[in-house]
Amino acid sequence: MTVVRISKTVMVAAIGLFASLVAFGNITDYGTNFAFVQHVLSMDTVFPGTSIGYRAVTNPSLHHAAYMTIIAVEVIVAGLCWFGAARMFRQIGMSAAAFNRSKGAAVAGLTLGFLIWQVGFMSIGGEWFGMWMSQQWNGVPSAFRFAVTTIAVLIYVVMPDRD
């Protein structure tokens, strides 16, 4: 059972690393990645004549607010996953009940990660703002990969451990 516990812990840390790198990239390359948010919200590259164009948000202040919110959530995901992995690591050799109790922060981080990529990018960006229509700014396939990876780790982690 120790191998399974180590596996769960390392997988949470892997998502923490991924979210850290995503947040770091968004912070250190703000302009490039901001352009993505700006184009998605402005809907300036969706199919011409689409009837959902009224949903566009063209205010630059709202673009920055949305992008900063995304970055903040990514930082929180990273922090919760790292903290959760550390808590799980400290309980690897303890009772199943203790190890199961140590998963809370990891579960919160993985859940929030799923929500940012599923709800934020796929539902809001992809469907509401029509990101899927854009040849250049379509982040739906990447968001899908992130969401599925995160939910798979979440499902694995929440499986109860036994002594």
PDB file of N, CA, C and O in Angstrom, residues 21-33 67 71:
ATOM      1  N   LEU A  21       4.140  25.845 -13.297  1.00  0.00           N
ATOM      2  CA  LEU A  21       4.752  26.245 -14.560  1.00  0.00           C
ATOM      3  C   LEU A  21       3.803  27.078 -15.419  1.00  0.00           C
ATOM      4  O   LEU A  21       4.223  28.042 -16.065  1.00  0.00           O
ATOM      5  N   VAL A  22       2.526  26.715 -15.418  1.00  0.00           N
ATOM      6  CA  VAL A  22       1.534  27.492 -16.165  1.00  0.00           C
ATOM      7  C   VAL A  22       1.438  28.901 -15.585  1.00  0.00           C
ATOM      8  O   VAL A  22       1.480  29.894 -16.321  1.00  0.00           O
ATOM      9  N   ALA A  23       1.318  28.998 -14.264  1.00  0.00           N
ATOM     10  CA  ALA A  23       1.227  30.313 -13.617  1.00  0.00           C
ATOM     11  C   ALA A  23       2.505  31.126 -13.857  1.00  0.00           C
ATOM     12  O   ALA A  23       2.437  32.314 -14.191  1.00  0.00           O
ATOM     13  N   PHE A  24       3.654  30.470 -13.716  1.00  0.00           N
ATOM     14  CA  PHE A  24       4.930  31.152 -13.940  1.00  0.00           C
ATOM     15  C   PHE A  24       5.010  31.694 -15.368  1.00  0.00           C
ATOM     16  O   PHE A  24       5.414  32.840 -15.586  1.00  0.00           O
ATOM     17  N   GLY A  25       4.616  30.879 -16.327  1.00  0.00           N
ATOM     18  CA  GLY A  25       4.626  31.326 -17.726  1.00  0.00           C
ATOM     19  C   GLY A  25       3.685  32.489 -17.949  1.00  0.00           C
ATOM     20  O   GLY A  25       4.022  33.446 -18.663  1.00  0.00           O
ATOM     21  N   ASN A  26       2.524  32.442 -17.345  1.00  0.00           N
ATOM     22  CA  ASN A  26       1.567  33.530 -17.512  1.00  0.00           C
ATOM     23  C   ASN A  26       2.043  34.826 -16.862  1.00  0.00           C
ATOM     24  O   ASN A  26       1.758  35.918 -17.357  1.00  0.00           O
ATOM     25  N   ILE A  27       2.763  34.692 -15.768  1.00  0.00           N
ATOM     26  CA  ILE A  27       3.278  35.881 -15.082  1.00  0.00           C
ATOM     27  C   ILE A  27       4.490  36.450 -15.817  1.00  0.00           C
ATOM     28  O   ILE A  27       4.582  37.659 -16.037  1.00  0.00           O
ATOM     29  N   THR A  28       5.427  35.591 -16.196  1.00  0.00           N
ATOM     30  CA  THR A  28       6.677  36.068 -16.801  1.00  0.00           C
ATOM     31  C   THR A  28       6.548  36.396 -18.282  1.00  0.00           C
ATOM     32  O   THR A  28       7.389  37.109 -18.823  1.00  0.00           O
ATOM     33  N   ASP A  29       5.516  35.883 -18.930  1.00  0.00           N
ATOM     34  CA  ASP A  29       5.264  36.204 -20.336  1.00  0.00           C
ATOM     35  C   ASP A  29       3.861  36.784 -20.443  1.00  0.00           C
ATOM     36  O   ASP A  29       3.055  36.346 -21.259  1.00  0.00           O
ATOM     37  N   TYR A  30       3.604  37.751 -19.593  1.00  0.00           N
ATOM     38  CA  TYR A  30       2.261  38.313 -19.444  1.00  0.00           C
ATOM     39  C   TYR A  30       1.681  38.766 -20.782  1.00  0.00           C
ATOM     40  O   TYR A  30       0.535  38.446 -21.107  1.00  0.00           O
ATOM     41  N   GLY A  31       2.449  39.481 -21.561  1.00  0.00           N
ATOM     42  CA  GLY A  31       1.931  40.057 -22.802  1.00  0.00           C
ATOM     43  C   GLY A  31       1.477  39.021 -23.807  1.00  0.00           C
ATOM     44  O   GLY A  31       0.395  39.142 -24.402  1.00  0.00           O
ATOM     45  N   THR A  32       2.280  38.002 -24.013  1.00  0.00           N
ATOM     46  CA  THR A  32       1.936  36.970 -24.995  1.00  0.00           C
ATOM     47  C   THR A  32       0.672  36.242 -24.577  1.00  0.00           C
ATOM     48  O   THR A  32      -0.252  36.043 -25.378  1.00  0.00           O
ATOM     49  N   ASN A  33       0.632  35.823 -23.321  1.00  0.00           N
ATOM     50  CA  ASN A  33      -0.519  35.063 -22.854  1.00  0.00           C
ATOM     51  C   ASN A  33      -1.736  35.951 -22.617  1.00  0.00           C
ATOM     52  O   ASN A  33      -2.868  35.490 -22.743  1.00  0.00           O
ATOM     53  N   TYR A  67      -7.676  37.952 -16.863  1.00  0.00           N
ATOM     54  CA  TYR A  67      -6.373  37.289 -16.929  1.00  0.00           C
ATOM     55  C   TYR A  67      -5.742  37.181 -15.534  1.00  0.00           C
ATOM     56  O   TYR A  67      -5.200  36.134 -15.169  1.00  0.00           O
ATOM     57  N   ILE A  71      -4.677  33.769 -13.517  1.00  0.00           N
ATOM     58  CA  ILE A  71      -3.352  33.573 -12.907  1.00  0.00           C
ATOM     59  C   ILE A  71      -3.487  33.290 -11.419  1.00  0.00           C
ATOM     60  O   ILE A  71      -2.844  32.377 -10.890  1.00  0.00           O
TER      61      ILE A  71
END
